[in-house]
mmCIF file of C-alpha atoms in Angstrom:
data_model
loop_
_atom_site.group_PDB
_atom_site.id
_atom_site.type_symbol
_atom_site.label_atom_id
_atom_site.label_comp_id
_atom_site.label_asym_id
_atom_site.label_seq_id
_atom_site.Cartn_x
_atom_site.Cartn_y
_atom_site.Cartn_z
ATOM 1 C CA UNK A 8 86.533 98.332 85.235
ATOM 2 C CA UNK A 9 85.329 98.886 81.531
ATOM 3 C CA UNK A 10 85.966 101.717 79.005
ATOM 4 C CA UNK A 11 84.060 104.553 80.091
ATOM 5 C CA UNK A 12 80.741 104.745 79.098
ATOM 6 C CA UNK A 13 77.330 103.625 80.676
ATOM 7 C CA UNK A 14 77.346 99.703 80.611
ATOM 8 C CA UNK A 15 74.292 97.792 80.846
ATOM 9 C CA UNK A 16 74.098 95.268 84.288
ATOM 10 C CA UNK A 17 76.315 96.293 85.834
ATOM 11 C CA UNK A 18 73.975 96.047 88.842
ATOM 12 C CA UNK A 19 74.133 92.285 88.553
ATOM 13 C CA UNK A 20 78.406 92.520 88.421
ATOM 14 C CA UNK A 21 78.665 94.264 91.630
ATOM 15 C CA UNK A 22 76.233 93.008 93.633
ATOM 16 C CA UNK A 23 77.986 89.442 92.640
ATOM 17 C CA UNK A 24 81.360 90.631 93.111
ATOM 18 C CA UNK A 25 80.958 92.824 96.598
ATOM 19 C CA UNK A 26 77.312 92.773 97.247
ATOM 20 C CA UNK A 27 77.322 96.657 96.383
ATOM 21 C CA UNK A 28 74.098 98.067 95.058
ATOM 22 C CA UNK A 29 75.004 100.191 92.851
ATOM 23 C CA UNK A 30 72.699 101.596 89.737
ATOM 24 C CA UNK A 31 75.067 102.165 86.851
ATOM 25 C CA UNK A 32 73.012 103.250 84.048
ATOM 26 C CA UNK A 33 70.819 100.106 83.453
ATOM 27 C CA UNK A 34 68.793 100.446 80.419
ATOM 28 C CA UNK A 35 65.016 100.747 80.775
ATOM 29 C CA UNK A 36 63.131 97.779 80.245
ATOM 30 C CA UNK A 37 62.903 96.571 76.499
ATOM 31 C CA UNK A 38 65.056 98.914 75.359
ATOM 32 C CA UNK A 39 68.142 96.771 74.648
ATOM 33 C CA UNK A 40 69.040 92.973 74.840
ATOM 34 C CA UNK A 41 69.645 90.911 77.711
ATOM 35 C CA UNK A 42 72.644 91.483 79.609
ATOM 36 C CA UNK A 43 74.978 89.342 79.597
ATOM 37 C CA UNK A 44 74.346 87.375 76.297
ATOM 38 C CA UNK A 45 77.822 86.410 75.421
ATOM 39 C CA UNK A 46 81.123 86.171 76.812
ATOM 40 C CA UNK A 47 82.776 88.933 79.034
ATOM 41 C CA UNK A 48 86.209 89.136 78.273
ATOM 42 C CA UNK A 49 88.647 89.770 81.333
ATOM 43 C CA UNK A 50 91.774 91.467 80.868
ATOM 44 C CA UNK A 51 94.418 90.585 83.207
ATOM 45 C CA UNK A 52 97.354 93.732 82.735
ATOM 46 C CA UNK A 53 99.744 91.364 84.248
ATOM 47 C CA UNK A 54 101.192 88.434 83.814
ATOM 48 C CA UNK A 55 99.900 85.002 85.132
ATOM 49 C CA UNK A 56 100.590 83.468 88.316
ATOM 50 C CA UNK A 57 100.008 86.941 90.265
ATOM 51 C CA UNK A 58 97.373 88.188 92.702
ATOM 52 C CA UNK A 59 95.819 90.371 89.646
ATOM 53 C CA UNK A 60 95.753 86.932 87.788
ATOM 54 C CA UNK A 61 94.449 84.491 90.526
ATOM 55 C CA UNK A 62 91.654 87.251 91.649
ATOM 56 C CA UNK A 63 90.329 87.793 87.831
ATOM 57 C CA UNK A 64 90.439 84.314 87.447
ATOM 58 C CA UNK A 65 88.597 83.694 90.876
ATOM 59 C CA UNK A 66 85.810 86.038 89.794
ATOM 60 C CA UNK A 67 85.626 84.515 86.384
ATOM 61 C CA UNK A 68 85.284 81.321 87.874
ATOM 62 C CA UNK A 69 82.353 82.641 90.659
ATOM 63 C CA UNK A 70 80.434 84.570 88.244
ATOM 64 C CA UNK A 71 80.105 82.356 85.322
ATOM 65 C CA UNK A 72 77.089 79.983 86.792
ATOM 66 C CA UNK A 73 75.646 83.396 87.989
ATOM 67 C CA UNK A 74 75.648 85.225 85.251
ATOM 68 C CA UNK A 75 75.290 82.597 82.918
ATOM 69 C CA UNK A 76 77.809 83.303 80.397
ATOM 70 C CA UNK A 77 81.605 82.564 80.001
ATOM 71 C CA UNK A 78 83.902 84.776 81.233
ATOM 72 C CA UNK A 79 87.643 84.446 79.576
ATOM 73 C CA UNK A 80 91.040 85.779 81.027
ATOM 74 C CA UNK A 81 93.170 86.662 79.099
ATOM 75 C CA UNK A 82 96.786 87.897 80.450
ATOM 76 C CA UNK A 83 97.989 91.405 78.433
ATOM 77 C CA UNK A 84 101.306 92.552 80.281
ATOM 78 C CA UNK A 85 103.221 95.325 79.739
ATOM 79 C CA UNK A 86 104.229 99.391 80.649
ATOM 80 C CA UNK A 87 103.383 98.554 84.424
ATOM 81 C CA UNK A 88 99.578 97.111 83.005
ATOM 82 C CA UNK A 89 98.979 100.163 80.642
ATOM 83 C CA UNK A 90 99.651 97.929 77.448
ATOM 84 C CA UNK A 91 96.622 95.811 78.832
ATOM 85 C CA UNK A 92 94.338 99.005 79.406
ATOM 86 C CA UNK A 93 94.962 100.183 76.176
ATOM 87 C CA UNK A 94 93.442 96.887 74.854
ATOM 88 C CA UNK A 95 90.489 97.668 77.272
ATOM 89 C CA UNK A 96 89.912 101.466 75.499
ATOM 90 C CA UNK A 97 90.350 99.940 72.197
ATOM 91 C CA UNK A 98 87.575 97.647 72.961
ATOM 92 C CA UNK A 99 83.744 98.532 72.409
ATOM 93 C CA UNK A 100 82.310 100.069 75.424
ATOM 94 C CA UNK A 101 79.114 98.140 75.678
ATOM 95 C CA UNK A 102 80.049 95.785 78.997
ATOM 96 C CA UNK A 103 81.392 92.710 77.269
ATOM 97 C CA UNK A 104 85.404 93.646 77.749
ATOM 98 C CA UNK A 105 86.444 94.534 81.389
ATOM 99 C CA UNK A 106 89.583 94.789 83.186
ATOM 100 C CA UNK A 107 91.987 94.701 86.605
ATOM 101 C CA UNK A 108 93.140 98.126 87.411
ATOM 102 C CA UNK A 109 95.975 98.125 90.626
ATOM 103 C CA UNK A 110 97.931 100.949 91.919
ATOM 104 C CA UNK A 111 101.008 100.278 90.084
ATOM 105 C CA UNK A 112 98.894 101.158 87.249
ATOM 106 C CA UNK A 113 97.436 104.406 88.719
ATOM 107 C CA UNK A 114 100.912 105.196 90.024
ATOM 108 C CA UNK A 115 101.984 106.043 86.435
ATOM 109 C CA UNK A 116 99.419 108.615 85.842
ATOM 110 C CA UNK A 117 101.308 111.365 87.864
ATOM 111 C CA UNK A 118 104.750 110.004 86.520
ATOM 112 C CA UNK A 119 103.489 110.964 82.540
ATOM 113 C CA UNK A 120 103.764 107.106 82.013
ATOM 114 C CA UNK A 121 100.033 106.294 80.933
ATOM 115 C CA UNK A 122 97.863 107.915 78.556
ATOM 116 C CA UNK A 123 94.536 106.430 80.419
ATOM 117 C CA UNK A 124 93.413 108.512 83.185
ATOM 118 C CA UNK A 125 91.219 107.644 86.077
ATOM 119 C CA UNK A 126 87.920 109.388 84.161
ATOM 120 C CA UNK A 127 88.506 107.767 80.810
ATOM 121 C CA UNK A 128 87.173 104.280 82.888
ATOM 122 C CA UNK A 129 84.201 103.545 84.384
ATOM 123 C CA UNK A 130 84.688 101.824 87.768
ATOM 124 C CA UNK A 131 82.937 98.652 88.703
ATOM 125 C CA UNK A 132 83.744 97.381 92.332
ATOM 126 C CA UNK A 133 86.983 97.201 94.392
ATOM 127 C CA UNK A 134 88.031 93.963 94.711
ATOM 128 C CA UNK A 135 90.619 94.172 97.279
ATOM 129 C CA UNK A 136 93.137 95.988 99.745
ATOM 130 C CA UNK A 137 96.356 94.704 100.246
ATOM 131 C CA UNK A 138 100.003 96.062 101.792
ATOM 132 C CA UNK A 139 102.955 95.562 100.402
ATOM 133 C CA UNK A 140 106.498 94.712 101.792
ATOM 134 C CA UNK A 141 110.028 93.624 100.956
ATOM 135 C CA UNK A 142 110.717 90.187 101.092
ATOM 136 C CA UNK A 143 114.116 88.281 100.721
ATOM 137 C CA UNK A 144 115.323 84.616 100.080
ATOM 138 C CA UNK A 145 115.254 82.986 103.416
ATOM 139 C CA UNK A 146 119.131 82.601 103.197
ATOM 140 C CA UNK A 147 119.400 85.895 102.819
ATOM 141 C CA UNK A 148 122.397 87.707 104.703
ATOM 142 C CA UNK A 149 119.761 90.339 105.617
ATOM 143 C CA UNK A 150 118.131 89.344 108.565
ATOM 144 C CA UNK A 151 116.836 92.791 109.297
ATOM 145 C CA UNK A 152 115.327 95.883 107.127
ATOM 146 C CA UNK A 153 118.006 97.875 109.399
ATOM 147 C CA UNK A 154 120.935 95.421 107.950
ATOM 148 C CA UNK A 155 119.511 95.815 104.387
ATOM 149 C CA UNK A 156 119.637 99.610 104.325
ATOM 150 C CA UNK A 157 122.734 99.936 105.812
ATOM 151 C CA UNK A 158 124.218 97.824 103.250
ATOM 152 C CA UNK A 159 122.597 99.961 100.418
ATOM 153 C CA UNK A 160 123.946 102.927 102.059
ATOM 154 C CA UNK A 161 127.231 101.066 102.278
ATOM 155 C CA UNK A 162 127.575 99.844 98.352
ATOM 156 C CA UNK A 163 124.995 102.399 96.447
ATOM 157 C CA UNK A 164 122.818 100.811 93.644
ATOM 158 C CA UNK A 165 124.704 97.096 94.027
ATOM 159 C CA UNK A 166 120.862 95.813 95.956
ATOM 160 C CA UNK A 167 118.366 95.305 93.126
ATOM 161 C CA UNK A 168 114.474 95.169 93.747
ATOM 162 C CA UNK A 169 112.416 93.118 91.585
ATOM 163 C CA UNK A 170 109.368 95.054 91.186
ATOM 164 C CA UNK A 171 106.446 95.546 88.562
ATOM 165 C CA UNK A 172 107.362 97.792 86.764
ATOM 166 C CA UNK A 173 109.300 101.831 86.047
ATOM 167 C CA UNK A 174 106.786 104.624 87.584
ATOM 168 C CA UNK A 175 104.996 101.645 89.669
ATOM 169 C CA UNK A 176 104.286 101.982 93.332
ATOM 170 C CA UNK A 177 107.288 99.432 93.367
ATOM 171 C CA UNK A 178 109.904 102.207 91.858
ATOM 172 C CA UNK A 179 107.995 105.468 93.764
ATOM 173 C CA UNK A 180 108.907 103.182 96.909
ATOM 174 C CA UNK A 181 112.518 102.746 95.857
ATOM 175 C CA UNK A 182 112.915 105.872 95.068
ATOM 176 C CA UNK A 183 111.898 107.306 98.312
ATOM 177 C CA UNK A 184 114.713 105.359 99.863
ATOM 178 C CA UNK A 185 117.233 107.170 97.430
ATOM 179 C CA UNK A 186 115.717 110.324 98.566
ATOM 180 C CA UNK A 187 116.786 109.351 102.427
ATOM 181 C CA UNK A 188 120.776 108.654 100.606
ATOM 182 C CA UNK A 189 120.085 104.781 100.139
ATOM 183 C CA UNK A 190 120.191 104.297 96.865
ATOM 184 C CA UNK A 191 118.490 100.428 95.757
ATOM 185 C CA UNK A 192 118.145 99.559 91.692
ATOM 186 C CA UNK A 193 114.562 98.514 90.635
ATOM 187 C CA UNK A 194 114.615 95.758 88.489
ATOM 188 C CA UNK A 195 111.181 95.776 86.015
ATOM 189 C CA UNK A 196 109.374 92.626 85.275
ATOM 190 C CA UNK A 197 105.943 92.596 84.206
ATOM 191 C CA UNK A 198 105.086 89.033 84.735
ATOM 192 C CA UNK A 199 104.764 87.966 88.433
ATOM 193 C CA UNK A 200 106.526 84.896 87.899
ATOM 194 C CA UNK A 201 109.773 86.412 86.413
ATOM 195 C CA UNK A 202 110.327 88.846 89.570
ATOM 196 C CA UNK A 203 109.871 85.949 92.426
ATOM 197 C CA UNK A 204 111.917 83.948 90.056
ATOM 198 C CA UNK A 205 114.588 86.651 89.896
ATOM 199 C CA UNK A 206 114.667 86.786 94.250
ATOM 200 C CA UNK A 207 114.421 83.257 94.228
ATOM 201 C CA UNK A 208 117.255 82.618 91.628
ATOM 202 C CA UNK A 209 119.500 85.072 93.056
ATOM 203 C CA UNK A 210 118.984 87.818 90.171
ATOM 204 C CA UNK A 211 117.953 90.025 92.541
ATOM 205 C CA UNK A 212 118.358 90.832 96.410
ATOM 206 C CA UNK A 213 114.565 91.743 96.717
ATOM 207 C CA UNK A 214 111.049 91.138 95.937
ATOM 208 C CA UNK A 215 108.822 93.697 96.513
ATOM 209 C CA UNK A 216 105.361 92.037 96.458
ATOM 210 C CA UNK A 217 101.601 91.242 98.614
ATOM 211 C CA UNK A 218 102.237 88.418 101.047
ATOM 212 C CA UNK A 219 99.300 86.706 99.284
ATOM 213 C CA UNK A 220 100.805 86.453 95.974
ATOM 214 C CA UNK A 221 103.504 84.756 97.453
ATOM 215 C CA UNK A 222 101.741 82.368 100.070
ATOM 216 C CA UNK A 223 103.320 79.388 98.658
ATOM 217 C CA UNK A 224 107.129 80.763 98.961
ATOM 218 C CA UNK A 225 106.111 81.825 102.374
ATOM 219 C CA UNK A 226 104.830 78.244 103.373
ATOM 220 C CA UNK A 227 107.210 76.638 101.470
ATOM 221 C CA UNK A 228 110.448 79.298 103.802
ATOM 222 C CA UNK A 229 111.695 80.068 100.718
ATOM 223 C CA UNK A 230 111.385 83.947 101.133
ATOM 224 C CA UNK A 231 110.903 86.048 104.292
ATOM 225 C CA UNK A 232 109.537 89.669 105.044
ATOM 226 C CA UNK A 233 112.020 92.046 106.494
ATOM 227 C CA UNK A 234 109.072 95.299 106.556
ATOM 228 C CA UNK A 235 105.841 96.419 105.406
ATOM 229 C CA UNK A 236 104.532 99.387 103.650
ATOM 230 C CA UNK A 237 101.602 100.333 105.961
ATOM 231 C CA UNK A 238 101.317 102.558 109.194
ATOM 232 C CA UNK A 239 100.684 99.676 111.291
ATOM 233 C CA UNK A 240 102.341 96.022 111.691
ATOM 234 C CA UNK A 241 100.441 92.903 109.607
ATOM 235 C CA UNK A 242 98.878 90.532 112.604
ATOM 236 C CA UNK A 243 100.101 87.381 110.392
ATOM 237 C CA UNK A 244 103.603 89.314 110.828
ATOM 238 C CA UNK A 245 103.795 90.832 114.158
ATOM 239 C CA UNK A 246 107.430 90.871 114.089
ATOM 240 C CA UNK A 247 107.410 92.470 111.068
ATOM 241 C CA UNK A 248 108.258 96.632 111.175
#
């Protein structure tokens, strides 16, 4: 996304990203300078070693022979990726300073959390769609969601969940389980890397996270899924709930 205003090529951005044709304001011919003609600055609002990070970082990668200019990341954590949009507003609205924008963000709109809202941006492409689930260390004495609840319900707030963020979809999620009487404590971190360290390092009995920002733990059996957050079972989990 960029600050909202009409950007020049945008055009050439989404059709590169997702192949979507989609006329943004382009500027009639001659009327400004070619677009790109310097560096488009890419503002991670999380921390590196994420899925936010490896997918801007992807993209940057992809689009830099295309488009024939650099394209830096730079990683600007903070208030659930609202300290990193608010470097994005401050920024001049002319195409050169974009942005990832994920529903933890969007999920502190409606909790008062953000002063950004979805119109103050202009959107450039959807990059992907991805469920979420709880995972715990393989060791874990939970070896079912059903064993984990029952042991929140059992000893109220003593399960933490490391999650992005206060307001996120992380903490909306947790809180919907102390809604049903089973209370669980979300623990913020804003970097990736400091929540799967805080599961991994026993800091926390939870990680709630994308399977593919955790691929390697998964390979590597250090953490397990016990459910996902979708209305249907994942097919690389089918044991999953």
């Amino acid at each position: 996304m960029s600050a909202k205003r009409r950007m020049p090529g945008v055009l050439a951005w989404c059709v590169f990203i997702s192949a979507c044709m989609i006329l943004v304001g382009l500027p009639a011919a001659g009327a400004q300078e070619k677009y790109p003609s310097r560096p488009i600055d890419f503002i991670v609002t999380w921390g590196a070693g994420g899925g936010a990070d490896a997918m801007a970082r992807t993209i940057g990668q992809h689009a830099q022979p295309i488009l024939g200019v650099a394209i830096p990341v730079s990683n600007v954590p903070g208030a659930s990726g609202n300290t990193g949009l608010g470097q994005l507003m401050a920024a001049k609205p002319d195409g050169y300073t974009i942005a990832t924008y994920i529903m933890d963000t969007l999920a502190t709109i409606p909790m008062g959390l953000s002063k950004v809202t979805v119109d103050d941006l202009e959107w450039v492409t959807r990059t992907q769609v991805a469920d979420s689930f709880f995972f715990v260390k393989s060791d874990s004495p939970y070896k079912t969601i059903q064993e984990l609840l029952q042991a929140a319900k059992e000893n109220p707030g003593k399960i933490r969940v490391a999650a992005t963020g206060y307001g996120t979809v992380d903490d909306v999620t947790v809180r919907f389980f102390e809604k049903k009487g089973i209370k669980l404590t979300t623990v913020p971190y804003p970097k990736p890397g400091e929540r799967y360290a805080s599961t991994l390092g026993d800091h926390s009995e939870v990680l709630y996270e994308q399977a593919g920002d955790v691929l390697q733990y998964l390979k590597a059996g250090q953490l397990r899924p016990l459910i996902i957050f979708a209305d249907k079972r994942h097919p690389a989990f089918p044991d999953v709930p």
